[in-house]
Short mmCIF file of C-alpha atoms in Angstrom, two decimals:
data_model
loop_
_atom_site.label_atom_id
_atom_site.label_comp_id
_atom_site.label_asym_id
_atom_site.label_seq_id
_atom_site.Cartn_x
_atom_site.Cartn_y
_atom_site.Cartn_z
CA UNK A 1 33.57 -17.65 35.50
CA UNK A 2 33.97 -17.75 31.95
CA UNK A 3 37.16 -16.02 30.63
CA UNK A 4 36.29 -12.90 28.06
CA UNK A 5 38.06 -10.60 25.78
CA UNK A 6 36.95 -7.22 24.68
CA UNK A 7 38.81 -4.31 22.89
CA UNK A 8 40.36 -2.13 25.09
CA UNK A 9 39.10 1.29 23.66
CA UNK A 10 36.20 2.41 21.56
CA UNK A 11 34.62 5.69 20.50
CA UNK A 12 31.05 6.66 19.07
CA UNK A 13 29.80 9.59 18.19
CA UNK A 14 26.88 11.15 19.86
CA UNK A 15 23.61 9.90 18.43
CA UNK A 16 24.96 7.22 16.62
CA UNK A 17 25.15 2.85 18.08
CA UNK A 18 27.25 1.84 20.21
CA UNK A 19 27.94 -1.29 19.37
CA UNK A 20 30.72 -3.37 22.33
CA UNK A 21 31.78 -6.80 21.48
CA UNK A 22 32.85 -9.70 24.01
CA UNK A 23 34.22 -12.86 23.36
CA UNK A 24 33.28 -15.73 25.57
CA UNK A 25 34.59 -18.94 23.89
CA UNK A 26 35.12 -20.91 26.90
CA UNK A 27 31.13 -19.59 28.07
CA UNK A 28 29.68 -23.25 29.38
CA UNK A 29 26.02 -24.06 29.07
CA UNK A 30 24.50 -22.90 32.13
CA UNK A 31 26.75 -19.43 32.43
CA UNK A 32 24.82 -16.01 31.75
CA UNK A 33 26.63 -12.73 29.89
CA UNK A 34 26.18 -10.07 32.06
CA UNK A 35 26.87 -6.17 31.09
CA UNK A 36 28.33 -3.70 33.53
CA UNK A 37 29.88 -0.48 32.96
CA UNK A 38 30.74 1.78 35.24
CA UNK A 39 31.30 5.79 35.21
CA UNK A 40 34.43 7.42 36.56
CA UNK A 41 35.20 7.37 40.04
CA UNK A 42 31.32 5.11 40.84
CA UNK A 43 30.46 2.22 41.72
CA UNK A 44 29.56 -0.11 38.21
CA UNK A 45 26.10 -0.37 36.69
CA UNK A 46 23.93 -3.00 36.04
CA UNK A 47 22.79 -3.11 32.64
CA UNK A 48 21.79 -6.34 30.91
CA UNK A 49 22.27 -10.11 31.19
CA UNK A 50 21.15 -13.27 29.12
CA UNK A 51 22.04 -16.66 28.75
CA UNK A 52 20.91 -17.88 24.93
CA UNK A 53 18.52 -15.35 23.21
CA UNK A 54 18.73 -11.67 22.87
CA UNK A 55 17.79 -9.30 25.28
CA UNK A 56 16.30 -6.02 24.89
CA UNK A 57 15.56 -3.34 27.83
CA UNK A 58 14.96 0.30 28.06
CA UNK A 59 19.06 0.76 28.54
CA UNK A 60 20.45 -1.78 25.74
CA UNK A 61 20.36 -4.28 23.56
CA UNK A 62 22.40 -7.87 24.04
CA UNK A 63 22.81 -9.86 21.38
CA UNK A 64 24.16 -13.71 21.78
CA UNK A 65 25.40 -15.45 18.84
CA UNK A 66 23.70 -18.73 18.56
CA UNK A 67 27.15 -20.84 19.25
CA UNK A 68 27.00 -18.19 22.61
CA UNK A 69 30.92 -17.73 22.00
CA UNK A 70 30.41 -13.97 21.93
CA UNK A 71 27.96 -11.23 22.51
CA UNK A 72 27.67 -7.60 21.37
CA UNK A 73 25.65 -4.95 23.90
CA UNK A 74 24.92 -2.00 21.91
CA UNK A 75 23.21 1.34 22.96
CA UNK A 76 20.92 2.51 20.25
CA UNK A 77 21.72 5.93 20.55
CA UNK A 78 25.07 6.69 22.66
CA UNK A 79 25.04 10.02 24.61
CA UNK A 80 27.87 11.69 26.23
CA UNK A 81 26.44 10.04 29.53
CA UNK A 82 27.42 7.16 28.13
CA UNK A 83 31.28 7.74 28.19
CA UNK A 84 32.31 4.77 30.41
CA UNK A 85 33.88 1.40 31.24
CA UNK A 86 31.97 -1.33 29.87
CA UNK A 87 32.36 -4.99 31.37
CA UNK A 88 31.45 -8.59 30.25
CA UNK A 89 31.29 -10.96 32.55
CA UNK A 90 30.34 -14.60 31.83
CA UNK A 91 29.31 -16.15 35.15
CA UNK A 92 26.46 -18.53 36.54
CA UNK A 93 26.51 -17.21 40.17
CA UNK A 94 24.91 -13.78 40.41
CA UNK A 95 27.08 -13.89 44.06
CA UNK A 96 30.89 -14.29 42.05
CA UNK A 97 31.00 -11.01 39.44
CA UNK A 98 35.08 -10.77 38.41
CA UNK A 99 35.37 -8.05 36.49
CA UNK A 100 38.10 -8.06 33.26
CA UNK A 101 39.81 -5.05 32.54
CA UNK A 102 36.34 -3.66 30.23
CA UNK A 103 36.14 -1.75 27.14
CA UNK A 104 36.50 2.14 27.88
CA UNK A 105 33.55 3.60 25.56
CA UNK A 106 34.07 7.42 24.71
CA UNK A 107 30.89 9.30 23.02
CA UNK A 108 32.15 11.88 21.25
CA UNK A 109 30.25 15.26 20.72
CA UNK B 1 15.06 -1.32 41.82
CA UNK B 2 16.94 -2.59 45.02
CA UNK B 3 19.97 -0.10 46.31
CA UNK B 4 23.32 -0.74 47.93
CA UNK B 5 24.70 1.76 49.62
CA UNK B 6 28.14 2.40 51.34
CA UNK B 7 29.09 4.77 53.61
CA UNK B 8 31.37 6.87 53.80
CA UNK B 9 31.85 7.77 50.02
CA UNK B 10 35.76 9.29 50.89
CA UNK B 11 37.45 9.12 54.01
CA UNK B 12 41.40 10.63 54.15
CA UNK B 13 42.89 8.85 57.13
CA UNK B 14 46.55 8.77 58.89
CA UNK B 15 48.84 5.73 58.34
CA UNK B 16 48.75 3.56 61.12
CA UNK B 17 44.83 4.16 61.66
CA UNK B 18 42.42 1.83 60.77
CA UNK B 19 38.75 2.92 59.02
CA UNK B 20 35.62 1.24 58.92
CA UNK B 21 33.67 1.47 55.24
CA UNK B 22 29.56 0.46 55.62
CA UNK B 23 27.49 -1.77 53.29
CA UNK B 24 24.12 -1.60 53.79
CA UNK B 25 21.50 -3.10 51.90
CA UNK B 26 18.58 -0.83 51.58
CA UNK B 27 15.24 -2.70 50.43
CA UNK B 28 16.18 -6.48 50.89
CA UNK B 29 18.17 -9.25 53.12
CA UNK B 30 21.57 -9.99 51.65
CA UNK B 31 23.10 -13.00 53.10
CA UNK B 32 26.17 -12.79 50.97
CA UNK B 33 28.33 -9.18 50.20
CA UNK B 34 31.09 -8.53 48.27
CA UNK B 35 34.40 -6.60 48.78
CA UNK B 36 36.35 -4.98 45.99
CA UNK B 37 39.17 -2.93 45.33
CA UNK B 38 40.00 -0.80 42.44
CA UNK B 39 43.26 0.63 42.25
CA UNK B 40 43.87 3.73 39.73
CA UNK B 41 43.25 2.99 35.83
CA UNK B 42 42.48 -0.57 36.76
CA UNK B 43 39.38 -3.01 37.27
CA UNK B 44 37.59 -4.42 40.13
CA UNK B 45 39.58 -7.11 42.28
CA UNK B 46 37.82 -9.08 44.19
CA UNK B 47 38.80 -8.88 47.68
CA UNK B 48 36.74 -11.03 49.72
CA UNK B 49 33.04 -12.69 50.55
CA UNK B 50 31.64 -11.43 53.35
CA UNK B 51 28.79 -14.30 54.96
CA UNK B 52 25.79 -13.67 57.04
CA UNK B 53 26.44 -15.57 60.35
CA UNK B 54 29.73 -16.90 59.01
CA UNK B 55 33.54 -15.68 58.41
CA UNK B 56 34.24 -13.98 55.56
CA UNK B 57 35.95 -15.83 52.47
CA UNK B 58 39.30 -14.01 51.57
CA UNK B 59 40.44 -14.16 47.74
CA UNK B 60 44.36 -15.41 47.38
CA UNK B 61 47.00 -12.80 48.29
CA UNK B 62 44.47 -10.74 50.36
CA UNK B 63 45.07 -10.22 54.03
CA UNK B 64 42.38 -11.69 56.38
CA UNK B 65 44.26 -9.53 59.60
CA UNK B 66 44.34 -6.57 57.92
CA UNK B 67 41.08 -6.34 55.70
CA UNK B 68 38.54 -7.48 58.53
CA UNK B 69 34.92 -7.89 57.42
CA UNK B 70 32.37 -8.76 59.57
CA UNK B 71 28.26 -9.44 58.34
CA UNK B 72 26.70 -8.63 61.39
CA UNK B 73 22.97 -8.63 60.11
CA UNK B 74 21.32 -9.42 56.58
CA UNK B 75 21.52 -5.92 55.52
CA UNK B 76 25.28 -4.30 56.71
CA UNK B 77 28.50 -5.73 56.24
CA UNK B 78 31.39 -3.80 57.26
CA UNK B 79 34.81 -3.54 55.77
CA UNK B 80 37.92 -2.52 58.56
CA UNK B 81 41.23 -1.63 57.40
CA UNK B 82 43.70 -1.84 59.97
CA UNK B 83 46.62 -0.17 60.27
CA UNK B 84 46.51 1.66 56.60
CA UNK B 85 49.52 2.75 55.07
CA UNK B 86 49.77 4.84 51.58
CA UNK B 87 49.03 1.62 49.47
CA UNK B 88 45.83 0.82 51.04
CA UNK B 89 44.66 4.03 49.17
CA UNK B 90 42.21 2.76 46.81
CA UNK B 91 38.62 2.68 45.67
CA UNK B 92 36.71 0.11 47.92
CA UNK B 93 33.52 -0.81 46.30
CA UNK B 94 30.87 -3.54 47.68
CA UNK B 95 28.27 -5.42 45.83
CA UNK B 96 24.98 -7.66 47.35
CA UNK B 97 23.47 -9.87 44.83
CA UNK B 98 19.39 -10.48 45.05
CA UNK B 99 18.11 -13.84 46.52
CA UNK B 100 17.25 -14.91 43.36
CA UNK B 101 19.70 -16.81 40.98
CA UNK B 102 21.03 -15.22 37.66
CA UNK B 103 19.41 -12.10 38.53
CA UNK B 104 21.60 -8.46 38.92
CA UNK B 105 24.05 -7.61 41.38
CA UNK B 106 24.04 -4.55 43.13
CA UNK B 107 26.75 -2.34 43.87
CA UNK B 108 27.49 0.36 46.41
CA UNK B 109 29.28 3.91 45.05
CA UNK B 110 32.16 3.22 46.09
CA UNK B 111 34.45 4.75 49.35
CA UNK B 112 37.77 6.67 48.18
CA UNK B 113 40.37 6.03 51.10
CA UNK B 114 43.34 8.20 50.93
CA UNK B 115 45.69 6.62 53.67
CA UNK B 116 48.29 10.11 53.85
#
């Protein structure tokens, strides 16, 4: 798996982008970014993946730079369901996620 | 979309004991699970690979005798602690990928053991 870095902390406020960097320079060719996050005390989320162009579903957006050495996910309008751990993974094996120590996202009211 | 599911979602157990913590994939055939652990304030540690028909593939540092996983069909895998003692405590989480490369994982909600 590719290594990644992402901030440790973040806030947003309610209604407004959420916008969650990862770094990936190591990412090799045929590795995908995936995005997890997962709420207190569950089991972590699927939200996105994508190997070279941006990704868009009804949850978030990824965007890949075009040198695929980082990635931002951003939720277009954060809620206070949306307080949570947020992983990056870079990985081509769907069966091998290894998890980083995330961004903790906190939507403020 | 396709569900994992674990069962039980807390168990408190005595030290010495061992517990059993289900997998189960609901709507499709997972030949390969994953085992986690997530200690307090902390990420997900891979624990081990648990293999349809096979042994189970145990990360470095993790105990094969004490964390015993067995895949007895392509939808359950089961997790045994034996002989839990107060550090075992943790969040146990498993995950089943889909058939399908570069597609989602799927993880369970977790099981809460409190070894007391």
């Amino acid at each position: 798996d590719a290594k990644t870095t992402q901030p440790t902390s973040m806030d947003c406020a309610e209604g407004r982008a959420a916008n969650l960097p990862c770094n990936h320079s190591t990412i090799s060719g045929n590795e995908y970014v995936y995005w997890y996050r997962q709420i207190h005390s569950q089991g972590p989320q699927y939200i996105i993946h994508g190997l070279k162009n941006n990704e868009t579903n009804e949850m978030a957006s990824l965007i890949i730079t075009e040198d695929r050495k980082s990635s931002t996910l951003i939720l277009p309008h954060a809620t206070l369901r949306d307080t949570a751990v947020y992983y990056c993974i870079g990985t081509n094996n769907n069966n091998d996620m290894r998890f980083g120590a995330g961004t903790r996202l906190t939507v403020k009211p | 979309g396709a569900v994992v599911s674990q069962h039980p979602s807390w168990v408190i157990c005595k030290s010495g004991t061992s517990v059993k913590i289900e997998c189960r994939s609901l709507d499709f055939q997972a030949t390969t699970m994953f085992w986690y652990r997530q200690f307090p304030k902390q990420s997900l540690m891979l624990m081990a690979t648990s293999n349809e028909g096979s042994k189970a593939t145990y990360e470095q540092g993790v105990e094969k005798d004490k964390f015993l996983i067995n895949h007895a069909s392509l939808t359950l895998s089961t997790l045994t602690v034996t002989s839990a003692h107060p550090e075992d405590s943790s969040f146990y989480i498993c995950s089943a990928p889909e058939r399908e490369a570069n597609t989602e994982a799927f993880f369970g909600q977790g099981t809460r053991l409190t070894v007391v």
